[in-house]
Coordinates of C-alpha atoms in Angstrom, one line a residue:
X14 CA -12.4 -2.7 -13.3
X15 CA -10.1 0.0 -12.0
X16 CA -10.8 1.5 -8.5
X17 CA -12.3 4.6 -10.1
X18 CA -14.5 2.6 -12.5
X19 CA -15.8 0.5 -9.5
X20 CA -16.6 3.6 -7.5
X21 CA -18.6 5.0 -10.4
X22 CA -20.3 1.7 -10.8
X23 CA -21.4 1.6 -7.1
X24 CA -22.5 5.2 -7.1
X25 CA -24.4 5.2 -10.4
X26 CA -25.9 1.7 -10.9
X27 CA -29.4 1.1 -9.6
X28 CA -28.6 -2.5 -8.6
X29 CA -25.6 -4.2 -7.2
X30 CA -23.8 -6.9 -9.2
X31 CA -24.2 -10.5 -8.0
X32 CA -20.4 -11.2 -7.5
X33 CA -17.5 -8.9 -6.5
X34 CA -13.9 -9.8 -5.8
X35 CA -11.9 -7.0 -4.2
X36 CA -8.2 -7.4 -3.3
X37 CA -4.9 -5.5 -3.0
X38 CA -2.7 -3.3 -0.9
X39 CA -4.9 -0.1 -0.7
X40 CA -7.0 -1.1 2.2
X41 CA -8.6 2.3 2.9
X42 CA -10.2 2.5 -0.5
X43 CA -11.1 -1.2 -0.5
X44 CA -12.9 -0.9 2.8
X45 CA -14.7 2.2 1.6
X46 CA -16.2 0.2 -1.3
X47 CA -17.2 -2.6 1.1
X48 CA -19.1 0.1 3.2
X49 CA -20.7 1.5 0.1
X50 CA -21.9 -2.0 -1.1
X51 CA -23.3 -2.7 2.4
X52 CA -25.0 0.7 2.4
X53 CA -26.5 0.3 -1.1
X54 CA -27.7 -3.2 -0.3
X55 CA -29.9 -1.8 2.4
X56 CA -31.1 -3.3 5.7
X57 CA -28.8 -6.0 7.0
X58 CA -30.0 -8.6 9.4
X59 CA -27.2 -10.8 10.6
X60 CA -27.8 -14.5 10.0
X61 CA -30.8 -13.8 7.8
X62 CA -29.9 -11.6 4.8
X63 CA -26.3 -10.8 5.9
X64 CA -23.7 -13.6 6.3
X65 CA -20.0 -13.2 7.1
X66 CA -17.6 -15.9 6.0
X67 CA -13.9 -16.2 6.8
X68 CA -11.2 -18.9 6.9
X69 CA -12.8 -20.7 9.8
X70 CA -16.2 -21.3 8.2
X71 CA -15.6 -21.1 4.4
X72 CA -17.2 -24.5 3.9
X73 CA -20.6 -23.1 4.8
X74 CA -20.6 -20.7 1.8
X75 CA -22.5 -23.0 -0.6
X76 CA -25.2 -23.9 1.9
X77 CA -25.5 -20.2 2.8
X78 CA -26.0 -19.3 -0.9
X79 CA -28.7 -22.0 -1.2
X80 CA -30.5 -21.0 2.0
X81 CA -33.2 -18.4 1.3
X82 CA -33.1 -14.9 2.9
X83 CA -36.4 -15.4 4.6
X84 CA -38.5 -12.3 4.2
X85 CA -35.9 -10.5 2.0
X86 CA -35.4 -10.4 -1.7
X87 CA -31.6 -11.0 -1.6
X88 CA -28.8 -12.0 0.8
X89 CA -25.4 -10.3 1.1
X90 CA -22.6 -12.7 1.8
X91 CA -19.1 -11.2 2.6
X92 CA -16.4 -13.8 2.2
X93 CA -13.2 -12.3 3.7
X94 CA -9.6 -13.5 3.9
X95 CA -10.4 -17.2 3.2
X96 CA -7.2 -17.7 1.1
X97 CA -9.2 -19.5 -1.6
X98 CA -7.7 -17.2 -4.3
X99 CA -4.1 -17.5 -3.1
X100 CA -1.4 -19.3 -5.1
X101 CA -0.9 -22.7 -3.6
X102 CA 2.5 -23.4 -2.2
X103 CA 4.4 -26.6 -2.1
X104 CA 2.5 -27.7 0.9
X105 CA -1.0 -27.6 -0.4
X106 CA -4.0 -27.4 1.9
X107 CA -5.9 -30.4 0.4
X108 CA -9.1 -29.5 2.2
X109 CA -9.0 -25.9 0.8
X110 CA -8.0 -27.1 -2.6
X111 CA -10.9 -29.5 -2.8
X112 CA -13.3 -26.8 -1.7
X113 CA -12.0 -24.4 -4.3
X114 CA -12.9 -26.9 -7.0
X115 CA -16.3 -27.6 -5.5
X116 CA -17.1 -23.8 -5.3
X117 CA -15.9 -23.3 -8.8
X118 CA -18.2 -26.0 -10.1
X119 CA -21.1 -24.7 -8.0
X120 CA -20.8 -21.1 -9.3
X121 CA -20.5 -22.3 -12.8
X122 CA -23.6 -24.5 -12.6
X123 CA -25.7 -22.3 -10.4
X124 CA -25.0 -18.7 -11.6
X125 CA -28.7 -18.1 -12.2
X126 CA -29.5 -18.9 -8.6
X127 CA -26.7 -16.6 -7.4
X128 CA -27.9 -13.8 -9.7
X129 CA -31.4 -14.1 -8.4
X130 CA -30.8 -14.6 -4.6
X131 CA -27.4 -13.2 -3.5
X132 CA -24.7 -10.6 -3.6
X133 CA -21.3 -12.3 -3.1
X134 CA -18.5 -10.1 -2.0
X135 CA -15.1 -11.7 -1.8
X136 CA -12.3 -9.7 -0.1
X137 CA -8.7 -11.0 -0.2
X138 CA -5.2 -9.7 0.3
X139 CA -3.9 -11.3 -2.9
X140 CA -5.2 -13.2 -5.9
X141 CA -3.5 -15.7 -8.2
X142 CA -4.5 -17.0 -11.6
X143 CA -6.9 -20.0 -11.2
X144 CA -10.0 -21.6 -12.7
X145 CA -12.0 -20.2 -9.8
X146 CA -10.8 -16.7 -10.7
X147 CA -11.7 -17.2 -14.3
X148 CA -15.3 -18.1 -13.2
X149 CA -15.5 -15.0 -11.0
X150 CA -14.2 -12.7 -13.8
X151 CA -16.7 -14.2 -16.3
X152 CA -19.7 -13.7 -14.0
X153 CA -18.7 -10.8 -11.7
X154 CA -16.6 -7.8 -11.1
X155 CA -12.9 -8.0 -10.1
X156 CA -10.9 -5.1 -8.8
X157 CA -7.3 -4.9 -7.8
X158 CA -6.8 -2.1 -5.2
X159 CA -3.2 -1.2 -5.9
X160 CA -1.6 1.8 -4.2
X161 CA -2.8 4.9 -6.2
X162 CA -0.5 6.8 -8.4
X163 CA 0.4 10.4 -7.2
X164 CA -1.9 12.0 -9.8
X165 CA -4.8 9.9 -8.6
X166 CA -4.1 10.6 -4.9
X167 CA -3.7 14.4 -5.6
X168 CA -7.2 14.4 -7.2
X169 CA -8.7 12.7 -4.2
X170 CA -7.0 15.0 -1.7
X171 CA -7.9 18.2 -3.6
X172 CA -11.6 17.1 -3.6
X173 CA -11.4 16.7 0.2
X174 CA -9.8 20.2 0.6
X175 CA -12.4 21.7 -1.7
X176 CA -15.2 20.2 0.4
X177 CA -13.8 22.0 3.4
X178 CA -13.2 25.2 1.5
X179 CA -9.4 25.0 1.9
X180 CA -7.0 25.8 -0.9
X181 CA -3.9 23.7 -1.8
X182 CA -1.6 23.6 -4.7
X183 CA -0.9 20.3 -6.5
X184 CA 2.9 20.7 -6.1
X185 CA 2.4 20.8 -2.3
X186 CA 0.2 17.7 -2.3
X187 CA 2.9 16.0 -4.3
X188 CA 5.4 17.0 -1.6
X189 CA 3.0 15.5 1.0
X190 CA 3.0 12.2 -0.9
X191 CA 6.7 12.2 -1.2
X192 CA 7.3 12.5 2.6
X193 CA 4.2 10.7 3.9
X194 CA 3.9 7.8 1.4
X195 CA 1.0 6.7 -0.8
X196 CA -1.1 4.9 1.8
X197 CA -4.5 6.6 1.5
X198 CA -5.4 6.1 5.2
X199 CA -2.2 7.8 6.3
X200 CA -2.7 10.6 3.7
X201 CA -6.4 11.2 4.8
X202 CA -5.2 11.5 8.4
X203 CA -2.5 14.0 7.3
X204 CA -4.8 16.1 5.1
X205 CA -7.4 16.3 7.8
X206 CA -4.7 17.7 10.1
X207 CA -3.7 20.2 7.5
X208 CA -7.3 21.3 6.9
X209 CA -7.8 21.8 10.6
X210 CA -4.6 23.9 10.8
X211 CA -5.5 26.0 7.7
X212 CA -9.1 26.6 8.7
X213 CA -12.0 27.4 6.3
X214 CA -10.8 29.8 3.6
X215 CA -7.2 29.2 4.4
X216 CA -4.5 27.5 2.4
X217 CA -2.3 24.4 3.0
X218 CA 1.4 25.2 2.2
X219 CA 4.6 23.2 1.9
X220 CA 5.8 24.8 5.1
X221 CA 2.7 23.6 7.1
X222 CA 3.0 20.1 5.5
X223 CA 6.7 19.9 6.5
X224 CA 6.0 21.2 10.0
X225 CA 2.9 19.1 10.9
X226 CA 3.2 15.8 8.9
X227 CA 4.5 12.5 10.2
X228 CA 7.1 11.6 7.7
X229 CA 7.8 8.1 6.7
X230 CA 11.2 6.8 7.6
X231 CA 12.1 6.5 3.9
X232 CA 11.5 10.2 3.5
X233 CA 13.6 11.0 6.5
X234 CA 16.4 8.8 5.1
X235 CA 16.3 10.9 1.9
X236 CA 16.9 14.0 4.1
X237 CA 19.7 12.3 5.9
X238 CA 21.3 11.3 2.6
X239 CA 21.0 14.8 1.2
X240 CA 22.9 16.1 4.1
X241 CA 25.5 13.3 3.9
X242 CA 26.0 14.0 0.2
X243 CA 26.6 17.7 1.0
X244 CA 29.1 16.7 3.7
X245 CA 26.9 18.5 6.3
X246 CA 27.6 16.2 9.2
X247 CA 25.8 18.4 11.7
X248 CA 22.4 18.2 9.9
X249 CA 23.0 14.5 9.1
X250 CA 23.4 13.8 12.8
X251 CA 20.4 15.9 13.7
X252 CA 18.2 13.9 11.3
X253 CA 19.6 10.6 12.7
X254 CA 19.1 11.8 16.3
X255 CA 15.5 12.8 15.4
X256 CA 14.8 9.3 14.1
X257 CA 16.2 7.8 17.3
X258 CA 14.3 10.3 19.5
X259 CA 11.1 9.4 17.7
X260 CA 11.6 5.8 18.8
X261 CA 12.4 4.3 15.4
X262 CA 14.2 1.0 16.2
X263 CA 18.0 1.3 15.4
X264 CA 17.8 -2.0 13.4
X265 CA 15.1 -0.5 11.2
X266 CA 17.1 2.6 10.6
X267 CA 20.1 0.5 9.6
X268 CA 18.1 -1.7 7.3
X269 CA 16.4 1.3 5.7
X270 CA 19.8 3.1 5.2
X271 CA 21.3 0.0 3.6
X272 CA 18.4 -0.4 1.2
X273 CA 18.5 3.3 0.4
X274 CA 22.2 3.2 -0.5
X275 CA 21.6 -0.1 -2.4
X276 CA 19.1 1.8 -4.6
X277 CA 21.7 4.6 -5.1
X278 CA 24.2 1.9 -6.1
X279 CA 21.8 0.4 -8.6
X280 CA 21.3 3.9 -10.1
X281 CA 25.1 4.3 -10.4
X282 CA 25.4 1.0 -12.2
X283 CA 22.3 1.7 -14.4
X284 CA 23.8 5.0 -15.5
X285 CA 27.1 3.4 -16.1
X286 CA 25.7 0.7 -18.4
X287 CA 22.9 2.8 -19.9
X288 CA 20.0 0.9 -18.3
X289 CA 16.5 2.2 -17.5
X290 CA 16.6 3.5 -13.9
X291 CA 13.0 2.6 -13.0
X292 CA 13.3 -0.9 -14.3
X293 CA 16.6 -1.4 -12.6
X294 CA 15.2 -0.3 -9.2
X295 CA 12.1 -2.3 -9.7
X296 CA 9.8 0.6 -9.0
X297 CA 6.1 0.3 -9.1
X298 CA 4.0 2.6 -11.3
X299 CA 3.0 4.7 -8.3
X300 CA 6.7 5.1 -7.4
X301 CA 8.0 6.7 -10.6
X302 CA 8.5 10.1 -8.9
X303 CA 11.4 8.5 -7.0
X304 CA 13.5 8.2 -10.1
X305 CA 14.6 11.9 -10.1
X306 CA 15.2 11.8 -6.3
X307 CA 17.5 8.8 -6.4
X308 CA 19.2 10.2 -9.6
X309 CA 19.9 13.5 -7.8
X310 CA 21.3 11.7 -4.7
X311 CA 23.4 9.4 -6.8
X312 CA 25.3 12.5 -8.1
X313 CA 26.6 13.1 -4.6
X314 CA 28.6 9.9 -4.4
X315 CA 31.2 8.0 -6.4
X316 CA 30.4 4.3 -7.1
X317 CA 33.2 3.2 -4.8
X318 CA 31.9 5.4 -2.0
X319 CA 28.5 3.9 -2.1
X320 CA 29.9 0.4 -2.2
X321 CA 32.1 1.2 0.8
X322 CA 29.2 2.7 2.8
X323 CA 27.0 -0.4 2.1
X324 CA 29.9 -2.7 3.3
X325 CA 30.2 -0.6 6.5
X326 CA 26.5 -1.1 7.2
X327 CA 26.9 -4.9 6.6
X328 CA 29.9 -5.0 9.0
X329 CA 28.0 -2.9 11.6
X330 CA 25.1 -5.4 11.5
X331 CA 27.5 -8.3 12.1
X332 CA 29.3 -6.6 15.0
X333 CA 26.0 -5.5 16.6
X334 CA 24.6 -9.0 16.5
X335 CA 27.5 -10.5 18.4
X336 CA 27.6 -7.6 20.9
X337 CA 30.8 -5.9 19.8
X338 CA 29.2 -2.4 19.2
X339 CA 26.2 -0.3 20.1
X340 CA 24.1 0.2 17.0
X341 CA 23.4 3.9 17.4
X342 CA 27.1 4.6 18.0
X343 CA 28.0 2.5 15.0
X344 CA 25.6 4.5 12.8
X345 CA 27.1 7.8 14.0
X346 CA 30.6 6.5 13.4
X347 CA 29.8 5.6 9.8
X348 CA 28.2 9.0 9.0
X349 CA 31.1 10.9 10.7
X350 CA 33.7 8.8 8.9
X351 CA 32.1 9.5 5.5
X352 CA 31.8 13.3 6.1
X353 CA 35.4 13.5 7.3

């Protein structure tokens, strides 16, 4: 199921399914579903009809499924971050591997008991293909909580604004996503701030978003690169100083700058050899809006210039690590050198 399908399922179905497996990067929406499942389940009595399992007690799961929920029709068992769905590395956890096989066989042979007595809710960071996953997919609902695409996020944010009787244009919400990222928890915090500022009957604008939002460092680096490409050293230095003033670690600024120019270099090469830009940059589906932004910035620089800037960042990192130069001074020197 997609996230939207799962939300509709929870909201419209009279009864919960017996098995759910939720995983992925978008923690805010995932935790919202967990809360809805707990709410829909009804009264929860810890240790009786509500059991919590993690990596410290996962071996108790089968016995908890078998044990009746005394005085209650069903039992909700939340199995969180056990690692039983992760891809096994070279150093296998033999104990966990044995239990995965045991659990797989138990679910396969006792699905009628599970359907009658329990709601199993597995919550993991990541999931790899396995026989256990096949069993869960066959008998339950699996949902990958990937970061939402901009069009999906815009729909959610507009609904929140509408509930508070605040107007906002889609283009301005798109701008918010571009500077604040696509993490729903961060965006919810930002839109609440904007709603409070606009007030009932008011309107959120690009100007208020730009003024009040906490920008991701990646978005700030786009601003810095724009100024650099236009040879506007004063504004480029202002952006860099703002990053330093906001307590961003200089090493993080350096790494982010290097990765940003690496993307620009990839765009230059992709254009040169007629390759697909999104594929070359390995962008995820929810990052496709970045193609036009990187393409625009690539036009500011020659291929050799980008390569030179990247090498200067690498040299700065080496000199900083052996104590030959202050990192902030080194970054300023590189920017000034390019603009001159």
